[in-house]
Amino acid sequence: MQTDLGIFNADALNPAAVNVKLLPEAGDPVALEFTLDPLGRRSIDVNELVRSRGVPDQGFSIQVESTQPVAATRQMAWGSPVRGSTLESGIPNMSPTWYFAEGATTIHSLYYMVENPNATPANVVLTHLLEGGAAPITQTDVVPPFTRRTFDINAVPGLASASLSTVISADVPIVAERAMYLNTTNRLWEGGAAGRGAIAPGSFWTFAEGATGFFHTYLCLGNPGESPSDVEVTYQLSTGETLRRWA
């Protein structure tokens, strides 16, 4: 993986003192401090930063702290030549619980990444809700302070070929993301996507984007409650018409 971090100071008057901290799967955090001018932007080659400190290549979580509000975006690319990448904005809040409606193995490689930015261990529980109503599958683990843990869901017994939603909970606030990579040819990871979870379930969700034709669009729903949920989906077409469907 090639990982790059972009940071932008949108303040027109004040510089920002920025502290970037990489929390590894193993070992000590890697820190970088710098000043970002008003309306300034900086790109950080994370691979180069890690290797310059003599740290082995591995998975990292990334923390960005600043004396002024800044925007931070992470890009990850893979393949030689590059054949895939993901782009995601930073997550401004931690939470003890994260909800992921979408998850699939089968033709995908599915991973959940958990960051523990606390000075105490995080006791983490992953509850996988299987499509079709089979009994949930649960994983437990302890993520040490100031580290990150990667959960390979394809390797979990019973989940090698499954569609699922997942609830990740801990006894301290954490950050959780999901990465899914598509495997449809003899080349590993023909495409991929990475994204954060939701910090709470809701009774109303809206999506600005949706298209068919050239695209295959799927809407994934997960019910972490103990009672069935009646769901109405409204499609708003470009013609101004609406279509309603019930699940």
mmCIF file of C-alpha atoms in Angstrom:
data_model
loop_
_atom_site.group_PDB
_atom_site.id
_atom_site.type_symbol
_atom_site.label_atom_id
_atom_site.label_comp_id
_atom_site.label_asym_id
_atom_site.label_seq_id
_atom_site.Cartn_x
_atom_site.Cartn_y
_atom_site.Cartn_z
ATOM 1 C CA MET A 1 0.000 0.000 0.000
ATOM 2 C CA GLN A 2 1.005 3.589 -0.675
ATOM 3 C CA THR A 3 -0.598 5.903 1.885
ATOM 4 C CA ASP A 4 -0.661 9.692 1.582
ATOM 5 C CA LEU A 5 -2.196 12.221 3.938
ATOM 6 C CA GLY A 6 -3.392 15.677 2.858
ATOM 7 C CA ILE A 7 -3.950 18.441 5.440
ATOM 8 C CA PHE A 8 -5.457 21.866 4.671
ATOM 9 C CA ASN A 9 -5.597 24.950 6.895
ATOM 10 C CA ALA A 10 -8.652 26.921 5.754
ATOM 11 C CA ASP A 11 -7.985 29.825 8.130
ATOM 12 C CA ALA A 12 -6.980 32.908 6.137
ATOM 13 C CA LEU A 13 -5.189 34.589 9.052
ATOM 14 C CA ASN A 14 -3.786 32.095 11.528
ATOM 15 C CA PRO A 15 -1.148 29.383 11.089
ATOM 16 C CA ALA A 16 -1.885 25.915 12.469
ATOM 17 C CA ALA A 17 0.521 23.926 14.613
ATOM 18 C CA VAL A 18 -0.118 20.350 13.480
ATOM 19 C CA ASN A 19 0.793 17.077 15.174
ATOM 20 C CA VAL A 20 0.445 13.896 13.091
ATOM 21 C CA LYS A 21 0.739 10.648 15.013
ATOM 22 C CA LEU A 22 0.809 7.163 13.494
ATOM 23 C CA LEU A 23 -0.456 4.407 15.796
ATOM 24 C CA PRO A 24 0.985 1.072 14.587
ATOM 25 C CA GLU A 25 -0.141 -2.515 14.841
ATOM 26 C CA ALA A 26 3.030 -3.114 16.862
ATOM 27 C CA GLY A 27 5.659 -0.829 18.310
ATOM 28 C CA ASP A 28 5.770 2.790 19.356
ATOM 29 C CA PRO A 29 3.791 5.631 17.722
ATOM 30 C CA VAL A 30 5.492 7.703 15.020
ATOM 31 C CA ALA A 31 5.011 11.488 15.327
ATOM 32 C CA LEU A 32 5.503 14.426 12.960
ATOM 33 C CA GLU A 33 5.036 18.070 13.968
ATOM 34 C CA PHE A 34 4.961 21.078 11.649
ATOM 35 C CA THR A 35 3.356 24.482 11.118
ATOM 36 C CA LEU A 36 0.831 24.968 8.336
ATOM 37 C CA ASP A 37 0.534 28.502 6.962
ATOM 38 C CA PRO A 38 -2.858 30.245 6.584
ATOM 39 C CA LEU A 39 -4.659 28.749 3.570
ATOM 40 C CA GLY A 40 -1.801 26.272 3.338
ATOM 41 C CA ARG A 41 -1.844 22.600 2.459
ATOM 42 C CA ARG A 42 0.690 19.829 3.031
ATOM 43 C CA SER A 43 0.929 16.324 1.617
ATOM 44 C CA ILE A 44 2.606 13.648 3.705
ATOM 45 C CA ASP A 45 3.989 10.447 2.189
ATOM 46 C CA VAL A 46 3.260 8.098 5.084
ATOM 47 C CA ASN A 47 5.352 5.269 3.624
ATOM 48 C CA GLU A 48 8.367 7.559 3.405
ATOM 49 C CA LEU A 49 7.812 8.912 6.924
ATOM 50 C CA VAL A 50 7.657 5.426 8.445
ATOM 51 C CA ARG A 51 10.727 4.142 6.638
ATOM 52 C CA SER A 52 12.724 7.276 7.518
ATOM 53 C CA ARG A 53 12.208 6.381 11.186
ATOM 54 C CA GLY A 54 13.343 2.780 10.683
ATOM 55 C CA VAL A 55 9.867 1.372 11.392
ATOM 56 C CA PRO A 56 8.811 -1.842 9.561
ATOM 57 C CA ASP A 57 5.979 -1.602 7.022
ATOM 58 C CA GLN A 58 2.678 -2.419 8.720
ATOM 59 C CA GLY A 59 -0.821 -1.111 9.308
ATOM 60 C CA PHE A 60 -1.222 2.253 11.053
ATOM 61 C CA SER A 61 -4.041 4.383 12.346
ATOM 62 C CA ILE A 62 -3.476 8.122 11.888
ATOM 63 C CA GLN A 63 -4.261 10.931 14.322
ATOM 64 C CA VAL A 64 -4.156 14.590 13.287
ATOM 65 C CA GLU A 65 -4.267 17.268 15.994
ATOM 66 C CA SER A 66 -4.066 20.998 15.318
ATOM 67 C CA THR A 67 -4.280 24.347 17.096
ATOM 68 C CA GLN A 68 -6.617 25.547 14.311
ATOM 69 C CA PRO A 69 -9.444 23.660 12.572
ATOM 70 C CA VAL A 70 -8.011 21.804 9.569
ATOM 71 C CA ALA A 71 -9.290 19.320 6.999
ATOM 72 C CA ALA A 72 -7.525 15.968 6.636
ATOM 73 C CA THR A 73 -7.894 13.371 3.879
ATOM 74 C CA ARG A 74 -6.208 9.973 3.474
ATOM 75 C CA GLN A 75 -5.523 8.301 0.134
ATOM 76 C CA MET A 76 -4.388 4.688 -0.185
ATOM 77 C CA ALA A 77 -3.300 3.153 -3.493
ATOM 78 C CA TRP A 78 -2.102 -0.310 -4.482
ATOM 79 C CA GLY A 79 -0.742 -2.206 -7.468
ATOM 80 C CA SER A 80 2.224 -1.605 -9.769
ATOM 81 C CA PRO A 81 1.225 0.194 -11.876
ATOM 82 C CA VAL A 82 -1.518 1.544 -9.596
ATOM 83 C CA ARG A 83 -4.835 -0.188 -10.284
ATOM 84 C CA GLY A 84 -6.897 0.824 -7.269
ATOM 85 C CA SER A 85 -7.215 3.423 -4.539
ATOM 86 C CA THR A 86 -9.466 4.657 -1.747
ATOM 87 C CA LEU A 87 -10.004 8.209 -0.488
ATOM 88 C CA GLU A 88 -11.540 9.060 2.872
ATOM 89 C CA SER A 89 -11.840 12.144 5.062
ATOM 90 C CA GLY A 90 -10.796 11.991 8.680
ATOM 91 C CA ILE A 91 -13.195 11.043 11.469
ATOM 92 C CA PRO A 92 -13.608 13.880 13.996
ATOM 93 C CA ASN A 93 -15.161 11.866 16.823
ATOM 94 C CA MET A 94 -14.544 8.659 18.745
ATOM 95 C CA SER A 95 -17.333 6.378 19.960
ATOM 96 C CA PRO A 96 -17.624 3.184 22.039
ATOM 97 C CA THR A 97 -19.881 1.672 19.342
ATOM 98 C CA TRP A 98 -19.739 1.618 15.533
ATOM 99 C CA TYR A 99 -22.342 0.198 13.126
ATOM 100 C CA PHE A 100 -21.646 -1.119 9.614
ATOM 101 C CA ALA A 101 -24.627 -2.105 7.463
ATOM 102 C CA GLU A 102 -22.506 -3.425 4.580
ATOM 103 C CA GLY A 103 -20.058 -6.284 4.701
ATOM 104 C CA ALA A 104 -19.384 -9.228 2.395
ATOM 105 C CA THR A 105 -16.740 -11.854 1.858
ATOM 106 C CA THR A 106 -17.428 -14.241 -1.109
ATOM 107 C CA ILE A 107 -15.664 -12.258 -3.902
ATOM 108 C CA HIS A 108 -14.433 -9.621 -1.436
ATOM 109 C CA SER A 109 -11.634 -9.364 1.090
ATOM 110 C CA LEU A 110 -13.298 -7.788 4.136
ATOM 111 C CA TYR A 111 -11.422 -6.074 6.952
ATOM 112 C CA TYR A 112 -12.345 -3.981 9.981
ATOM 113 C CA MET A 113 -9.720 -1.677 11.468
ATOM 114 C CA VAL A 114 -9.978 -0.543 15.094
ATOM 115 C CA GLU A 115 -7.912 2.303 16.539
ATOM 116 C CA ASN A 116 -7.427 2.603 20.280
ATOM 117 C CA PRO A 117 -6.150 6.145 20.965
ATOM 118 C CA ASN A 118 -6.509 5.735 24.733
ATOM 119 C CA ALA A 119 -3.928 5.145 27.457
ATOM 120 C CA THR A 120 -5.824 2.001 28.552
ATOM 121 C CA PRO A 121 -6.554 -1.236 26.648
ATOM 122 C CA ALA A 122 -9.785 -1.493 24.671
ATOM 123 C CA ASN A 123 -11.849 -4.658 25.116
ATOM 124 C CA VAL A 124 -13.477 -4.969 21.707
ATOM 125 C CA VAL A 125 -16.436 -7.077 20.587
ATOM 126 C CA LEU A 126 -17.384 -7.566 16.927
ATOM 127 C CA THR A 127 -20.921 -8.890 16.414
ATOM 128 C CA HIS A 128 -21.574 -10.052 12.847
ATOM 129 C CA LEU A 129 -25.259 -10.139 11.796
ATOM 130 C CA LEU A 130 -25.722 -12.593 8.932
ATOM 131 C CA GLU A 131 -28.057 -12.024 6.008
ATOM 132 C CA GLY A 132 -30.892 -14.542 6.197
ATOM 133 C CA GLY A 133 -31.221 -14.453 9.975
ATOM 134 C CA ALA A 134 -28.692 -17.047 11.125
ATOM 135 C CA ALA A 135 -27.284 -16.697 14.634
ATOM 136 C CA PRO A 136 -24.794 -13.826 14.979
ATOM 137 C CA ILE A 137 -21.089 -14.649 15.072
ATOM 138 C CA THR A 138 -19.062 -12.851 17.738
ATOM 139 C CA GLN A 139 -15.356 -12.025 18.007
ATOM 140 C CA THR A 140 -13.571 -10.580 21.023
ATOM 141 C CA ASP A 141 -10.122 -9.070 21.301
ATOM 142 C CA VAL A 142 -8.067 -6.604 23.335
ATOM 143 C CA VAL A 143 -6.498 -3.679 21.467
ATOM 144 C CA PRO A 144 -3.534 -2.284 23.440
ATOM 145 C CA PRO A 145 -3.195 1.462 24.149
ATOM 146 C CA PHE A 146 -2.179 3.704 21.234
ATOM 147 C CA THR A 147 -2.329 0.915 18.670
ATOM 148 C CA ARG A 148 -4.450 -0.359 15.821
ATOM 149 C CA ARG A 149 -5.838 -3.817 15.164
ATOM 150 C CA THR A 150 -6.890 -5.306 11.805
ATOM 151 C CA PHE A 151 -9.641 -7.942 11.756
ATOM 152 C CA ASP A 152 -9.610 -10.244 8.696
ATOM 153 C CA ILE A 153 -13.254 -11.291 8.433
ATOM 154 C CA ASN A 154 -12.717 -13.814 5.629
ATOM 155 C CA ALA A 155 -10.627 -15.842 8.092
ATOM 156 C CA VAL A 156 -13.386 -16.041 10.714
ATOM 157 C CA PRO A 157 -15.005 -19.511 10.864
ATOM 158 C CA GLY A 158 -18.439 -19.336 9.260
ATOM 159 C CA LEU A 159 -17.779 -16.076 7.410
ATOM 160 C CA ALA A 160 -15.631 -17.177 4.464
ATOM 161 C CA SER A 161 -18.616 -16.693 2.130
ATOM 162 C CA ALA A 162 -21.180 -14.429 3.723
ATOM 163 C CA SER A 163 -23.115 -11.172 3.536
ATOM 164 C CA LEU A 164 -23.281 -9.427 6.890
ATOM 165 C CA SER A 165 -23.680 -6.309 8.969
ATOM 166 C CA THR A 166 -21.357 -5.715 11.915
ATOM 167 C CA VAL A 167 -21.537 -3.920 15.250
ATOM 168 C CA ILE A 168 -18.186 -3.083 16.857
ATOM 169 C CA SER A 169 -18.296 -2.118 20.533
ATOM 170 C CA ALA A 170 -15.678 -1.432 23.201
ATOM 171 C CA ASP A 171 -15.434 -0.385 26.819
ATOM 172 C CA VAL A 172 -13.588 2.835 25.833
ATOM 173 C CA PRO A 173 -14.110 5.219 22.899
ATOM 174 C CA ILE A 174 -12.490 3.907 19.710
ATOM 175 C CA VAL A 175 -12.455 4.589 15.966
ATOM 176 C CA ALA A 176 -13.505 1.887 13.482
ATOM 177 C CA GLU A 177 -13.399 1.634 9.695
ATOM 178 C CA ARG A 178 -14.245 -1.052 7.156
ATOM 179 C CA ALA A 179 -12.238 -1.897 4.031
ATOM 180 C CA MET A 180 -13.546 -4.125 1.235
ATOM 181 C CA TYR A 181 -11.497 -5.203 -1.769
ATOM 182 C CA LEU A 182 -12.922 -6.885 -4.872
ATOM 183 C CA ASN A 183 -11.376 -10.115 -6.155
ATOM 184 C CA THR A 184 -12.809 -11.112 -9.545
ATOM 185 C CA THR A 185 -9.637 -11.835 -11.553
ATOM 186 C CA ASN A 186 -6.277 -13.472 -10.905
ATOM 187 C CA ARG A 187 -4.966 -10.125 -9.652
ATOM 188 C CA LEU A 188 -5.482 -9.381 -5.974
ATOM 189 C CA TRP A 189 -7.821 -6.484 -5.184
ATOM 190 C CA GLU A 190 -9.133 -5.244 -8.531
ATOM 191 C CA GLY A 191 -11.027 -2.511 -6.706
ATOM 192 C CA GLY A 192 -11.771 -1.409 -3.198
ATOM 193 C CA ALA A 193 -13.566 0.925 -0.836
ATOM 194 C CA ALA A 194 -12.895 2.141 2.704
ATOM 195 C CA GLY A 195 -15.231 3.976 5.044
ATOM 196 C CA ARG A 196 -16.206 4.759 8.594
ATOM 197 C CA GLY A 197 -19.117 3.257 10.460
ATOM 198 C CA ALA A 198 -22.080 5.068 11.974
ATOM 199 C CA ILE A 199 -21.932 5.829 15.693
ATOM 200 C CA ALA A 200 -25.668 5.120 16.178
ATOM 201 C CA PRO A 201 -28.483 3.397 14.295
ATOM 202 C CA GLY A 202 -31.239 5.646 12.984
ATOM 203 C CA SER A 203 -34.825 5.538 11.769
ATOM 204 C CA PHE A 204 -34.094 7.778 8.759
ATOM 205 C CA TRP A 205 -31.193 7.736 6.302
ATOM 206 C CA THR A 206 -30.763 9.626 3.045
ATOM 207 C CA PHE A 207 -28.299 9.234 0.158
ATOM 208 C CA ALA A 208 -27.699 11.920 -2.455
ATOM 209 C CA GLU A 209 -26.015 9.467 -4.840
ATOM 210 C CA GLY A 210 -27.556 6.480 -6.571
ATOM 211 C CA ALA A 211 -27.505 5.286 -10.198
ATOM 212 C CA THR A 212 -28.130 2.209 -12.292
ATOM 213 C CA GLY A 213 -27.408 1.812 -16.010
ATOM 214 C CA PHE A 214 -23.603 1.692 -16.001
ATOM 215 C CA PHE A 215 -23.601 1.102 -12.230
ATOM 216 C CA HIS A 216 -24.727 -1.731 -9.965
ATOM 217 C CA THR A 217 -26.236 -0.039 -6.902
ATOM 218 C CA TYR A 218 -27.051 -1.911 -3.700
ATOM 219 C CA LEU A 219 -28.717 -0.641 -0.538
ATOM 220 C CA CYS A 220 -27.674 -2.609 2.530
ATOM 221 C CA LEU A 221 -29.660 -2.567 5.769
ATOM 222 C CA GLY A 222 -28.668 -3.943 9.147
ATOM 223 C CA ASN A 223 -31.000 -4.275 12.132
ATOM 224 C CA PRO A 224 -29.013 -4.562 15.390
ATOM 225 C CA GLY A 225 -32.194 -4.541 17.481
ATOM 226 C CA GLU A 226 -34.081 -7.472 18.943
ATOM 227 C CA SER A 227 -37.343 -6.745 17.070
ATOM 228 C CA PRO A 228 -38.139 -6.810 13.342
ATOM 229 C CA SER A 229 -38.108 -3.448 11.571
ATOM 230 C CA ASP A 230 -40.532 -2.383 8.817
ATOM 231 C CA VAL A 231 -38.578 -0.381 6.235
ATOM 232 C CA GLU A 232 -39.811 1.964 3.497
ATOM 233 C CA VAL A 233 -37.362 3.013 0.765
ATOM 234 C CA THR A 234 -38.175 6.034 -1.423
ATOM 235 C CA TYR A 235 -36.269 6.520 -4.684
ATOM 236 C CA GLN A 236 -36.206 10.119 -5.925
ATOM 237 C CA LEU A 237 -35.754 10.119 -9.713
ATOM 238 C CA SER A 238 -34.207 12.884 -11.818
ATOM 239 C CA THR A 239 -37.631 13.380 -13.445
ATOM 240 C CA GLY A 240 -39.129 14.445 -10.130
ATOM 241 C CA GLU A 241 -41.034 11.190 -9.726
ATOM 242 C CA THR A 242 -40.698 8.984 -6.641
ATOM 243 C CA LEU A 243 -40.854 5.212 -6.268
ATOM 244 C CA ARG A 244 -41.645 3.628 -2.903
ATOM 245 C CA ARG A 245 -40.723 0.108 -1.904
ATOM 246 C CA TRP A 246 -41.183 -1.744 1.371
ATOM 247 C CA ALA A 247 -38.984 -4.364 3.000
#
